[in-house]
Amino acid sequence: MRKQETRKRKSAEQKSLTSPAKSIKQNPVFNPSLPDPYPTHIRPTPEECRAVRDDLLAFHGFPQQFAKYRQQRLNLLLNDGDYKSTTSPAPEISPTETVLDGLVSTILSQNTTDPNSHKAFSALKSAFPNWEEVLAADSKCVEDAIRCGGLAPKKTSCIKNMLSCLLEKRGKLCLEYLRDMSVDEIKMELSQIKGIGPKTVACVLMFNLQQDDFPVDTHVLQIAKAIGWVPIEADTKKTYLHLNTRIPNDLKFDLNCLLFTHGKACRKCVRKEDNKQNKESDSCPLLNFLTKK
């Protein structure tokens, strides 16, 4: 009797391991097109978004590290005859990086500093002139090339898996086809790749595909909580969904770049450990918004 029960239990376990439904539950794909998790939280208002953008722009100027992407968006809007920004354009920089370049660069930027991620990307391109060589290379060689960016084994695995999936699905290592897809289609397409999360997808959308999206990193999350744009218990994914619903499309790019830059430079408006206000200094342009929290 016990032997029969044991056999039945093992059979059930084997079925659960091979069941597609179980596999999906064990490895869920984040759906970036889900509805706003905080529909009754009416902040930020469009007026508030514009005011924060304008105050941060006056305080910091536009961040030069994002200048080339801003110019690409400006060129696209000028061609469409729909440019409405009141801020001065950044100098044109070329050539434009490919979408695949942008995706790999974003993967390398995770959990490291900007200088280190840039060094890692340059070293990778220097060691392997094309993505076919990266895919064919031994993982250890790729890890050695990007080691200065940190988490080399994890990032190498993610990059090689992404390239392998792309080659199998499309027959070539190119992501330019994403330019012909809708935002929701792009989100679902990239989110299905292991290791590609909503922040990475949003960065590719905003920087490399010139689409209106709003990535949320640690800096943006902390500031959004501090000025009451999301509830204090909000996590990164829910903040992403809420802010993308509330922030007007024409403000998303500038506002995101400025919040990211301000979050890295300022430690006076947010106490990292508990997100409470710190009014010891009046040099932060967001202090007025903190008082409205």
mmCIF file with all atom_site columns, C-alpha atoms in Angstrom, residues 62-63 65-73 96-99 102-103 105-106 109 179 199-215 252-254 256-258 260:
data_model
loop_
_atom_site.group_PDB
_atom_site.id
_atom_site.type_symbol
_atom_site.label_atom_id
_atom_site.label_alt_id
_atom_site.label_comp_id
_atom_site.label_asym_id
_atom_site.label_entity_id
_atom_site.label_seq_id
_atom_site.pdbx_PDB_ins_code
_atom_site.Cartn_x
_atom_site.Cartn_y
_atom_site.Cartn_z
_atom_site.occupancy
_atom_site.B_iso_or_equiv
_atom_site.pdbx_formal_charge
_atom_site.auth_seq_id
_atom_site.auth_comp_id
_atom_site.auth_asym_id
_atom_site.auth_atom_id
_atom_site.pdbx_PDB_model_num
ATOM 1  C CA . PHE A 1 62  ? 19.654 69.106 -18.694 1.00 0.00 ? 62  PHE A CA 1
ATOM 2  C CA . PRO A 1 63  ? 21.979 66.132 -17.901 1.00 0.00 ? 63  PRO A CA 1
ATOM 3  C CA . GLN A 1 65  ? 24.778 62.041 -20.321 1.00 0.00 ? 65  GLN A CA 1
ATOM 4  C CA . PHE A 1 66  ? 21.308 61.913 -21.892 1.00 0.00 ? 66  PHE A CA 1
ATOM 5  C CA . ALA A 1 67  ? 21.896 64.661 -24.463 1.00 0.00 ? 67  ALA A CA 1
ATOM 6  C CA . LYS A 1 68  ? 22.244 62.412 -27.523 1.00 0.00 ? 68  LYS A CA 1
ATOM 7  C CA . TYR A 1 69  ? 19.004 60.591 -26.737 1.00 0.00 ? 69  TYR A CA 1
ATOM 8  C CA . ARG A 1 70  ? 17.203 63.873 -26.261 1.00 0.00 ? 70  ARG A CA 1
ATOM 9  C CA . GLN A 1 71  ? 18.440 65.095 -29.630 1.00 0.00 ? 71  GLN A CA 1
ATOM 10 C CA . GLN A 1 72  ? 17.227 61.906 -31.309 1.00 0.00 ? 72  GLN A CA 1
ATOM 11 C CA . ARG A 1 73  ? 13.769 62.493 -29.843 1.00 0.00 ? 73  ARG A CA 1
ATOM 12 C CA . THR A 1 96  ? 22.795 56.357 -33.352 1.00 0.00 ? 96  THR A CA 1
ATOM 13 C CA . GLU A 1 97  ? 23.393 53.144 -31.423 1.00 0.00 ? 97  GLU A CA 1
ATOM 14 C CA . THR A 1 98  ? 21.331 50.130 -32.383 1.00 0.00 ? 98  THR A CA 1
ATOM 15 C CA . VAL A 1 99  ? 18.465 48.870 -30.266 1.00 0.00 ? 99  VAL A CA 1
ATOM 16 C CA . GLY A 1 102 ? 21.068 49.808 -26.098 1.00 0.00 ? 102 GLY A CA 1
ATOM 17 C CA . LEU A 1 103 ? 19.618 46.657 -24.547 1.00 0.00 ? 103 LEU A CA 1
ATOM 18 C CA . SER A 1 105 ? 24.254 48.547 -22.421 1.00 0.00 ? 105 SER A CA 1
ATOM 19 C CA . THR A 1 106 ? 21.228 48.698 -20.116 1.00 0.00 ? 106 THR A CA 1
ATOM 20 C CA . SER A 1 109 ? 24.286 49.246 -16.188 1.00 0.00 ? 109 SER A CA 1
ATOM 21 C CA . ARG A 1 179 ? 10.635 49.959 -34.213 1.00 0.00 ? 179 ARG A CA 1
ATOM 22 C CA . LYS A 1 199 ? 13.134 48.840 -15.888 1.00 0.00 ? 199 LYS A CA 1
ATOM 23 C CA . THR A 1 200 ? 15.355 47.486 -18.669 1.00 0.00 ? 200 THR A CA 1
ATOM 24 C CA . VAL A 1 201 ? 12.419 47.376 -21.085 1.00 0.00 ? 201 VAL A CA 1
ATOM 25 C CA . ALA A 1 202 ? 11.415 50.934 -20.176 1.00 0.00 ? 202 ALA A CA 1
ATOM 26 C CA . CYS A 1 203 ? 14.979 52.208 -20.695 1.00 0.00 ? 203 CYS A CA 1
ATOM 27 C CA . VAL A 1 204 ? 15.153 50.657 -24.162 1.00 0.00 ? 204 VAL A CA 1
ATOM 28 C CA . LEU A 1 205 ? 11.762 52.141 -25.016 1.00 0.00 ? 205 LEU A CA 1
ATOM 29 C CA . MET A 1 206 ? 12.702 55.611 -23.815 1.00 0.00 ? 206 MET A CA 1
ATOM 30 C CA . PHE A 1 207 ? 16.308 55.880 -24.956 1.00 0.00 ? 207 PHE A CA 1
ATOM 31 C CA . ASN A 1 208 ? 16.652 53.616 -27.990 1.00 0.00 ? 208 ASN A CA 1
ATOM 32 C CA . LEU A 1 209 ? 13.158 53.538 -29.472 1.00 0.00 ? 209 LEU A CA 1
ATOM 33 C CA . GLN A 1 210 ? 12.176 57.159 -28.694 1.00 0.00 ? 210 GLN A CA 1
ATOM 34 C CA . GLN A 1 211 ? 8.908  56.037 -27.105 1.00 0.00 ? 211 GLN A CA 1
ATOM 35 C CA . ASP A 1 212 ? 7.187  57.684 -24.154 1.00 0.00 ? 212 ASP A CA 1
ATOM 36 C CA . ASP A 1 213 ? 7.875  55.565 -21.104 1.00 0.00 ? 213 ASP A CA 1
ATOM 37 C CA . PHE A 1 214 ? 9.042  56.179 -17.540 1.00 0.00 ? 214 PHE A CA 1
ATOM 38 C CA . PRO A 1 215 ? 11.660 53.794 -16.054 1.00 0.00 ? 215 PRO A CA 1
ATOM 39 C CA . LYS A 1 252 ? 8.198  61.693 -19.310 1.00 0.00 ? 252 LYS A CA 1
ATOM 40 C CA . PHE A 1 253 ? 11.633 61.847 -20.924 1.00 0.00 ? 253 PHE A CA 1
ATOM 41 C CA . ASP A 1 254 ? 12.886 65.118 -19.435 1.00 0.00 ? 254 ASP A CA 1
ATOM 42 C CA . ASN A 1 256 ? 12.763 60.943 -15.793 1.00 0.00 ? 256 ASN A CA 1
ATOM 43 C CA . CYS A 1 257 ? 16.279 62.051 -16.717 1.00 0.00 ? 257 CYS A CA 1
ATOM 44 C CA . LEU A 1 258 ? 16.109 64.920 -14.234 1.00 0.00 ? 258 LEU A CA 1
ATOM 45 C CA . PHE A 1 260 ? 17.397 60.209 -11.945 1.00 0.00 ? 260 PHE A CA 1
#
